[in-house]
PDB file of C-alpha atoms in Angstrom:
ATOM      1  CA  MET A   1     -24.436 -20.453-272.942  1.00 43.00           C
ATOM      2  CA  MET A   2     -22.734 -17.661-271.008  1.00 43.00           C
ATOM      3  CA  ALA A   3     -20.599 -20.194-269.153  1.00 47.00           C
ATOM      4  CA  SER A   4     -19.450 -21.741-272.415  1.00 48.00           C
ATOM      5  CA  PHE A   5     -18.757 -18.276-273.827  1.00 42.00           C
ATOM      6  CA  MET A   6     -16.574 -17.370-270.824  1.00 45.00           C
ATOM      7  CA  SER A   7     -14.781 -20.710-270.932  1.00 46.00           C
ATOM      8  CA  TYR A   8     -14.077 -20.197-274.622  1.00 43.00           C
ATOM      9  CA  PHE A   9     -12.563 -16.743-274.268  1.00 48.00           C
ATOM     10  CA  GLY A  10     -11.257 -17.371-270.757  1.00 51.00           C
ATOM     11  CA  ALA A  11     -12.387 -15.653-267.587  1.00 53.00           C
ATOM     12  CA  ARG A  12     -10.450 -12.660-266.332  1.00 60.00           C
ATOM     13  CA  ARG A  13      -7.727 -13.896-264.027  1.00 65.00           C
ATOM     14  CA  ASP A  14      -5.936 -12.236-261.142  1.00 71.00           C
ATOM     15  CA  PRO A  15      -2.853 -10.430-262.509  1.00 70.00           C
ATOM     16  CA  LYS A  16      -0.783 -11.480-259.497  1.00 73.00           C
ATOM     17  CA  GLN A  17      -1.679 -15.124-259.974  1.00 81.00           C
ATOM     18  CA  SER A  18      -0.993 -14.890-263.703  1.00 83.00           C
ATOM     19  CA  ALA A  19       2.450 -13.459-263.017  1.00 79.00           C
ATOM     20  CA  ARG A  20       3.214 -16.218-260.505  1.00 84.00           C
ATOM     21  CA  ASP A  21       2.074 -18.911-262.931  1.00 88.00           C
ATOM     22  CA  ALA A  22       4.229 -17.439-265.687  1.00 89.00           C
ATOM     23  CA  ILE A  23       7.271 -17.324-263.431  1.00 88.00           C
ATOM     24  CA  VAL A  24       6.756 -20.941-262.373  1.00 91.00           C
ATOM     25  CA  THR A  25       6.431 -22.043-266.015  1.00 92.00           C
ATOM     26  CA  LEU A  26       9.581 -20.165-267.031  1.00 92.00           C
ATOM     27  CA  ARG A  27      11.582 -21.626-264.177  1.00 92.00           C
ATOM     28  CA  GLN A  28      10.464 -25.140-265.107  1.00 94.00           C
ATOM     29  CA  GLN A  29      11.616 -24.493-268.657  1.00 94.00           C
ATOM     30  CA  LEU A  30      14.955 -23.248-267.357  1.00 94.00           C
ATOM     31  CA  GLN A  31      15.408 -26.464-265.396  1.00 94.00           C
ATOM     32  CA  MET A  32      14.766 -28.498-268.553  1.00 95.00           C
ATOM     33  CA  ILE A  33      17.331 -26.432-270.479  1.00 94.00           C
ATOM     34  CA  GLU A  34      19.926 -26.868-267.735  1.00 94.00           C
ATOM     35  CA  LYS A  35      19.458 -30.642-267.825  1.00 95.00           C
ATOM     36  CA  LYS A  36      19.783 -30.585-271.632  1.00 94.00           C
ATOM     37  CA  GLU A  37      22.989 -28.527-271.312  1.00 94.00           C
ATOM     38  CA  GLU A  38      24.448 -31.036-268.871  1.00 95.00           C
ATOM     39  CA  HIS A  39      23.645 -33.874-271.269  1.00 95.00           C
ATOM     40  CA  LEU A  40      25.260 -32.054-274.227  1.00 94.00           C
ATOM     41  CA  GLN A  41      28.354 -31.206-272.161  1.00 95.00           C
ATOM     42  CA  LYS A  42      28.848 -34.892-271.305  1.00 95.00           C
ATOM     43  CA  LYS A  43      28.281 -35.832-274.951  1.00 94.00           C
ATOM     44  CA  ILE A  44      30.917 -33.305-276.085  1.00 93.00           C
ATOM     45  CA  GLU A  45      33.443 -34.724-273.626  1.00 94.00           C
ATOM     46  CA  GLU A  46      32.718 -38.285-274.810  1.00 93.00           C
ATOM     47  CA  GLU A  47      33.094 -37.370-278.493  1.00 89.00           C
ATOM     48  CA  LEU A  48      36.366 -35.596-277.750  1.00 91.00           C
ATOM     49  CA  LYS A  49      37.741 -38.664-276.001  1.00 90.00           C
ATOM     50  CA  LYS A  50      36.670 -40.860-278.905  1.00 87.00           C
ATOM     51  CA  ALA A  51      38.339 -38.521-281.418  1.00 90.00           C
ATOM     52  CA  LYS A  52      41.601 -38.552-279.436  1.00 89.00           C
ATOM     53  CA  ALA A  53      41.548 -42.332-279.124  1.00 90.00           C
ATOM     54  CA  ASN A  54      41.121 -42.825-282.905  1.00 89.00           C
ATOM     55  CA  ALA A  55      43.143 -39.886-284.193  1.00 86.00           C
ATOM     56  CA  VAL A  56      46.025 -42.171-285.282  1.00 85.00           C
ATOM     57  CA  SER A  57      44.483 -45.586-285.742  1.00 86.00           C
ATOM     58  CA  ASN A  58      41.147 -44.655-287.382  1.00 88.00           C
ATOM     59  CA  LYS A  59      40.900 -41.132-288.701  1.00 87.00           C
ATOM     60  CA  ALA A  60      37.403 -41.660-290.119  1.00 91.00           C
ATOM     61  CA  VAL A  61      36.013 -42.516-286.701  1.00 89.00           C
ATOM     62  CA  ALA A  62      37.912 -39.603-285.169  1.00 90.00           C
ATOM     63  CA  THR A  63      36.576 -37.222-287.806  1.00 91.00           C
ATOM     64  CA  ALA A  64      32.988 -38.366-287.267  1.00 91.00           C
ATOM     65  CA  ALA A  65      33.421 -37.895-283.517  1.00 90.00           C
ATOM     66  CA  LEU A  66      34.674 -34.364-284.048  1.00 92.00           C
ATOM     67  CA  LYS A  67      31.677 -33.555-286.280  1.00 93.00           C
ATOM     68  CA  ARG A  68      29.270 -34.776-283.594  1.00 92.00           C
ATOM     69  CA  LYS A  69      31.204 -32.752-281.059  1.00 91.00           C
ATOM     70  CA  LYS A  70      30.865 -29.592-283.186  1.00 93.00           C
ATOM     71  CA  ALA A  71      27.127 -30.188-283.625  1.00 92.00           C
ATOM     72  CA  SER A  72      26.675 -30.625-279.875  1.00 92.00           C
ATOM     73  CA  GLU A  73      28.648 -27.464-279.185  1.00 92.00           C
ATOM     74  CA  ALA A  74      26.463 -25.501-281.611  1.00 93.00           C
ATOM     75  CA  GLU A  75      23.312 -26.787-279.947  1.00 94.00           C
ATOM     76  CA  LEU A  76      24.804 -25.959-276.535  1.00 94.00           C
ATOM     77  CA  ASP A  77      25.379 -22.380-277.676  1.00 94.00           C
ATOM     78  CA  ARG A  78      21.778 -22.088-278.861  1.00 95.00           C
ATOM     79  CA  LEU A  79      20.527 -23.400-275.513  1.00 94.00           C
ATOM     80  CA  ALA A  80      22.702 -20.876-273.694  1.00 93.00           C
ATOM     81  CA  GLY A  81      21.077 -18.062-275.668  1.00 94.00           C
ATOM     82  CA  THR A  82      17.612 -19.435-274.949  1.00 93.00           C
ATOM     83  CA  ARG A  83      18.390 -19.785-271.259  1.00 93.00           C
ATOM     84  CA  LEU A  84      19.576 -16.163-271.134  1.00 94.00           C
ATOM     85  CA  GLN A  85      16.318 -14.960-272.692  1.00 94.00           C
ATOM     86  CA  LEU A  86      14.251 -16.986-270.213  1.00 93.00           C
ATOM     87  CA  GLU A  87      16.249 -15.693-267.236  1.00 93.00           C
ATOM     88  CA  MET A  88      15.757 -12.108-268.390  1.00 94.00           C
ATOM     89  CA  GLN A  89      12.020 -12.690-268.755  1.00 93.00           C
ATOM     90  CA  VAL A  90      11.829 -14.194-265.261  1.00 93.00           C
ATOM     91  CA  ASN A  91      13.650 -11.195-263.806  1.00 93.00           C
ATOM     92  CA  THR A  92      11.323  -8.816-265.657  1.00 92.00           C
ATOM     93  CA  LEU A  93       8.219 -10.610-264.425  1.00 90.00           C
ATOM     94  CA  GLU A  94       9.483 -10.729-260.832  1.00 89.00           C
ATOM     95  CA  SER A  95      10.290  -7.015-260.933  1.00 90.00           C
ATOM     96  CA  ALA A  96       6.886  -6.171-262.428  1.00 88.00           C
ATOM     97  CA  ASN A  97       5.128  -8.361-259.877  1.00 86.00           C
ATOM     98  CA  LEU A  98       7.028  -6.687-257.050  1.00 88.00           C
ATOM     99  CA  ASN A  99       6.114  -3.258-258.380  1.00 89.00           C
ATOM    100  CA  ALA A 100       2.469  -4.232-258.640  1.00 85.00           C
ATOM    101  CA  GLU A 101       2.402  -5.555-255.078  1.00 87.00           C
ATOM    102  CA  THR A 102       4.165  -2.419-253.854  1.00 91.00           C
ATOM    103  CA  MET A 103       1.625  -0.176-255.547  1.00 91.00           C
ATOM    104  CA  ALA A 104      -1.240  -2.249-254.134  1.00 89.00           C
ATOM    105  CA  ALA A 105       0.224  -1.924-250.625  1.00 92.00           C
ATOM    106  CA  MET A 106       0.634   1.834-251.068  1.00 93.00           C
ATOM    107  CA  LYS A 107      -2.956   2.133-252.269  1.00 92.00           C
ATOM    108  CA  LYS A 108      -4.168   0.271-249.178  1.00 92.00           C
ATOM    109  CA  GLY A 109      -2.145   2.634-247.019  1.00 91.00           C
ATOM    110  CA  ALA A 110      -3.611   5.655-248.767  1.00 91.00           C
ATOM    111  CA  ASP A 111      -7.137   4.275-248.347  1.00 90.00           C
ATOM    112  CA  ALA A 112      -6.485   3.649-244.645  1.00 90.00           C
ATOM    113  CA  LEU A 113      -5.257   7.219-244.172  1.00 87.00           C
ATOM    114  CA  LYS A 114      -8.331   8.503-245.971  1.00 86.00           C
ATOM    115  CA  VAL A 115     -10.592   6.546-243.609  1.00 87.00           C
ATOM    116  CA  ILE A 116      -8.637   7.729-240.550  1.00 86.00           C
ATOM    117  CA  HIS A 117      -8.830  11.370-241.574  1.00 82.00           C
ATOM    118  CA  GLY A 118     -12.468  11.093-242.620  1.00 82.00           C
ATOM    119  CA  ASN A 119     -13.950  14.576-242.923  1.00 80.00           C
ATOM    120  CA  MET A 120     -10.991  16.151-241.160  1.00 81.00           C
ATOM    121  CA  THR A 121      -9.801  19.446-242.617  1.00 83.00           C
ATOM    122  CA  ILE A 122      -7.132  21.967-241.699  1.00 86.00           C
ATOM    123  CA  ASP A 123      -9.769  24.428-240.504  1.00 86.00           C
ATOM    124  CA  LYS A 124     -11.297  21.815-238.211  1.00 85.00           C
ATOM    125  CA  VAL A 125      -7.880  20.895-236.829  1.00 85.00           C
ATOM    126  CA  ASP A 126      -7.094  24.572-236.160  1.00 89.00           C
ATOM    127  CA  ALA A 127     -10.408  25.026-234.393  1.00 87.00           C
ATOM    128  CA  ILE A 128      -9.864  21.984-232.199  1.00 88.00           C
ATOM    129  CA  MET A 129      -6.310  23.078-231.314  1.00 91.00           C
ATOM    130  CA  ASN A 130      -7.592  26.537-230.361  1.00 92.00           C
ATOM    131  CA  GLN A 131     -10.142  24.939-228.057  1.00 91.00           C
ATOM    132  CA  VAL A 132      -7.447  22.771-226.508  1.00 92.00           C
ATOM    133  CA  ASN A 133      -5.193  25.786-225.923  1.00 93.00           C
ATOM    134  CA  ASP A 134      -8.073  27.777-224.384  1.00 91.00           C
ATOM    135  CA  GLN A 135      -8.907  24.955-222.001  1.00 92.00           C
ATOM    136  CA  ARG A 136      -5.241  24.521-221.071  1.00 92.00           C
ATOM    137  CA  ALA A 137      -4.943  28.239-220.286  1.00 91.00           C
ATOM    138  CA  LEU A 138      -8.116  28.063-218.186  1.00 90.00           C
ATOM    139  CA  ALA A 139      -6.751  25.091-216.254  1.00 92.00           C
ATOM    140  CA  ASP A 140      -3.513  26.987-215.536  1.00 89.00           C
ATOM    141  CA  GLU A 141      -5.465  29.988-214.237  1.00 87.00           C
ATOM    142  CA  VAL A 142      -7.586  27.764-211.977  1.00 86.00           C
ATOM    143  CA  ALA A 143      -4.435  26.090-210.616  1.00 86.00           C
ATOM    144  CA  ASP A 144      -2.859  29.490-209.874  1.00 82.00           C
ATOM    145  CA  VAL A 145      -5.959  30.656-208.033  1.00 79.00           C
ATOM    146  CA  ILE A 146      -6.152  27.481-205.966  1.00 80.00           C
ATOM    147  CA  SER A 147      -2.459  27.579-205.003  1.00 75.00           C
ATOM    148  CA  ASN A 148      -2.443  31.344-204.127  1.00 68.00           C
ATOM    149  CA  PRO A 149      -2.449  31.790-200.319  1.00 61.00           C
ATOM    150  CA  THR A 150      -4.310  35.091-200.713  1.00 60.00           C
ATOM    151  CA  TYR A 151      -7.470  33.148-201.460  1.00 55.00           C
ATOM    152  CA  SER A 152      -7.092  30.802-198.493  1.00 54.00           C
ATOM    153  CA  GLY A 153      -8.593  33.321-195.994  1.00 56.00           C
ATOM    154  CA  LEU A 154      -5.361  33.405-193.922  1.00 57.00           C
ATOM    155  CA  GLU A 155      -3.732  36.815-193.459  1.00 64.00           C
ATOM    156  CA  ILE A 156      -0.052  36.670-192.481  1.00 67.00           C
ATOM    157  CA  ASP A 157       1.850  39.609-190.925  1.00 72.00           C
ATOM    158  CA  ASP A 158       5.479  39.676-192.066  1.00 75.00           C
ATOM    159  CA  ASP A 159       6.639  41.693-189.007  1.00 80.00           C
ATOM    160  CA  GLU A 160       5.036  39.156-186.694  1.00 79.00           C
ATOM    161  CA  LEU A 161       6.803  36.329-188.512  1.00 73.00           C
ATOM    162  CA  LYS A 162      10.170  38.128-188.207  1.00 78.00           C
ATOM    163  CA  ALA A 163       9.707  38.728-184.468  1.00 83.00           C
ATOM    164  CA  GLU A 164       8.816  35.073-183.887  1.00 80.00           C
ATOM    165  CA  LEU A 165      11.863  33.982-185.883  1.00 78.00           C
ATOM    166  CA  ASP A 166      14.175  36.275-183.822  1.00 80.00           C
ATOM    167  CA  GLU A 167      12.753  34.821-180.625  1.00 83.00           C
ATOM    168  CA  LEU A 168      13.345  31.267-181.789  1.00 81.00           C
ATOM    169  CA  GLU A 169      16.898  32.162-182.763  1.00 80.00           C
ATOM    170  CA  GLN A 170      17.613  33.680-179.309  1.00 86.00           C
ATOM    171  CA  ASP A 171      16.157  30.626-177.539  1.00 82.00           C
ATOM    172  CA  GLU A 172      18.423  28.359-179.591  1.00 81.00           C
ATOM    173  CA  LEU A 173      21.507  30.424-178.654  1.00 84.00           C
ATOM    174  CA  ASN A 174      20.578  30.368-174.962  1.00 84.00           C
ATOM    175  CA  GLU A 175      20.189  26.571-175.003  1.00 82.00           C
ATOM    176  CA  ARG A 176      23.588  26.165-176.632  1.00 80.00           C
ATOM    177  CA  LEU A 177      25.262  28.427-174.069  1.00 82.00           C
ATOM    178  CA  ALA A 178      23.579  26.617-171.194  1.00 80.00           C
ATOM    179  CA  GLY A 179      24.776  23.245-172.386  1.00 73.00           C
ATOM    180  CA  ALA A 180      28.400  24.327-172.945  1.00 65.00           C
ATOM    181  CA  GLU A 181      31.116  23.324-170.324  1.00 64.00           C
ATOM    182  CA  PRO A 182      32.666  26.192-168.288  1.00 60.00           C
ATOM    183  CA  VAL A 183      36.136  27.243-169.419  1.00 56.00           C
ATOM    184  CA  PRO A 184      38.704  26.991-166.544  1.00 58.00           C
ATOM    185  CA  LEU A 185      40.439  30.264-165.597  1.00 56.00           C
ATOM    186  CA  GLN A 186      44.141  30.331-166.298  1.00 58.00           C
ATOM    187  CA  GLN A 187      46.183  30.662-163.041  1.00 56.00           C
ATOM    188  CA  PRO A 188      49.419  32.641-163.016  1.00 53.00           C
ATOM    189  CA  PRO A 189      52.517  30.494-162.743  1.00 54.00           C
ATOM    190  CA  GLN A 190      53.749  29.796-159.173  1.00 55.00           C
ATOM    191  CA  PHE A 191      57.426  30.262-158.486  1.00 49.00           C
ATOM    192  CA  ASN A 192      59.274  27.723-156.342  1.00 54.00           C
ATOM    193  CA  ARG A 193      60.951  29.829-153.682  1.00 56.00           C
ATOM    194  CA  GLN A 194      62.976  26.935-152.331  1.00 61.00           C
ATOM    195  CA  ALA A 195      64.448  26.158-155.738  1.00 57.00           C
ATOM    196  CA  THR A 196      65.409  29.843-156.141  1.00 61.00           C
ATOM    197  CA  VAL A 197      67.213  29.868-152.755  1.00 60.00           C
ATOM    198  CA  GLU A 198      69.116  26.715-153.648  1.00 66.00           C
ATOM    199  CA  GLU A 199      70.195  28.205-156.952  1.00 67.00           C
ATOM    200  CA  ASP A 200      71.505  31.347-155.139  1.00 70.00           C
ATOM    201  CA  ASP A 201      73.528  29.237-152.689  1.00 71.00           C
ATOM    202  CA  GLU A 202      75.069  27.252-155.529  1.00 70.00           C
ATOM    203  CA  ALA A 203      76.065  30.482-157.282  1.00 69.00           C
ATOM    204  CA  GLN A 204      77.728  31.834-154.115  1.00 74.00           C
ATOM    205  CA  GLU A 205      79.710  28.634-153.583  1.00 71.00           C
ATOM    206  CA  LEU A 206      80.852  28.746-157.204  1.00 66.00           C
ATOM    207  CA  GLU A 207      82.113  32.318-156.785  1.00 70.00           C
ATOM    208  CA  LYS A 208      84.007  31.356-153.635  1.00 69.00           C
ATOM    209  CA  LEU A 209      85.633  28.448-155.457  1.00 61.00           C
ATOM    210  CA  LYS A 210      86.749  30.742-158.253  1.00 60.00           C
ATOM    211  CA  ALA A 211      88.233  33.209-155.742  1.00 64.00           C
ATOM    212  CA  SER A 212      90.232  30.530-153.915  1.00 60.00           C
ATOM    213  CA  LEU A 213      91.649  29.223-157.155  1.00 57.00           C
ATOM    214  CA  ALA A 214      92.710  32.686-158.150  1.00 57.00           C
ATOM    215  CA  MET A 215      94.805  33.046-154.934  1.00 55.00           C
TER     216      MET A 215
END
């Protein structure tokens, strides 16, 4: 009895599916109207040709053709209005369906965020972040202690280090000096006594030549 009652009044359907079914039905109706418009357009063209062909020879036939043409044009106008209404309804349904799907997706996202956050509150987050910061500070202090040479048990004397460095520097200079080539001493220039004597003789002969020419 309950089954017959539900079948009589119709079971509650999915709104998304109902919207899709309505859109499909409207589009099918639009296709039928478009085919009807094509048929009427051809009929109008045929009646116009018939009226032109009989305009002189048979005015009665031409007049009847024009009347049928006018009737077809009027029906074509009515179909155009109907098609416009159906197209607007399709657009409205598609927009409403898109909005519904968008809202459903947003609701799922909100539910997922709610599950992810769980019992999380701002106070709990602040407490956790404080713990994290405390542990990070503790880790930094431990790292500083480990890396500090004071805690390694090794005492270093700065004066001793400086003395050892000066000694190494002096050793390096001594090795460089030992490996350098000796610089030759510059000898004073030697005068050629024989060349000087020859130059004096040539000067004396030149003076004698000048004296003889003057006589």
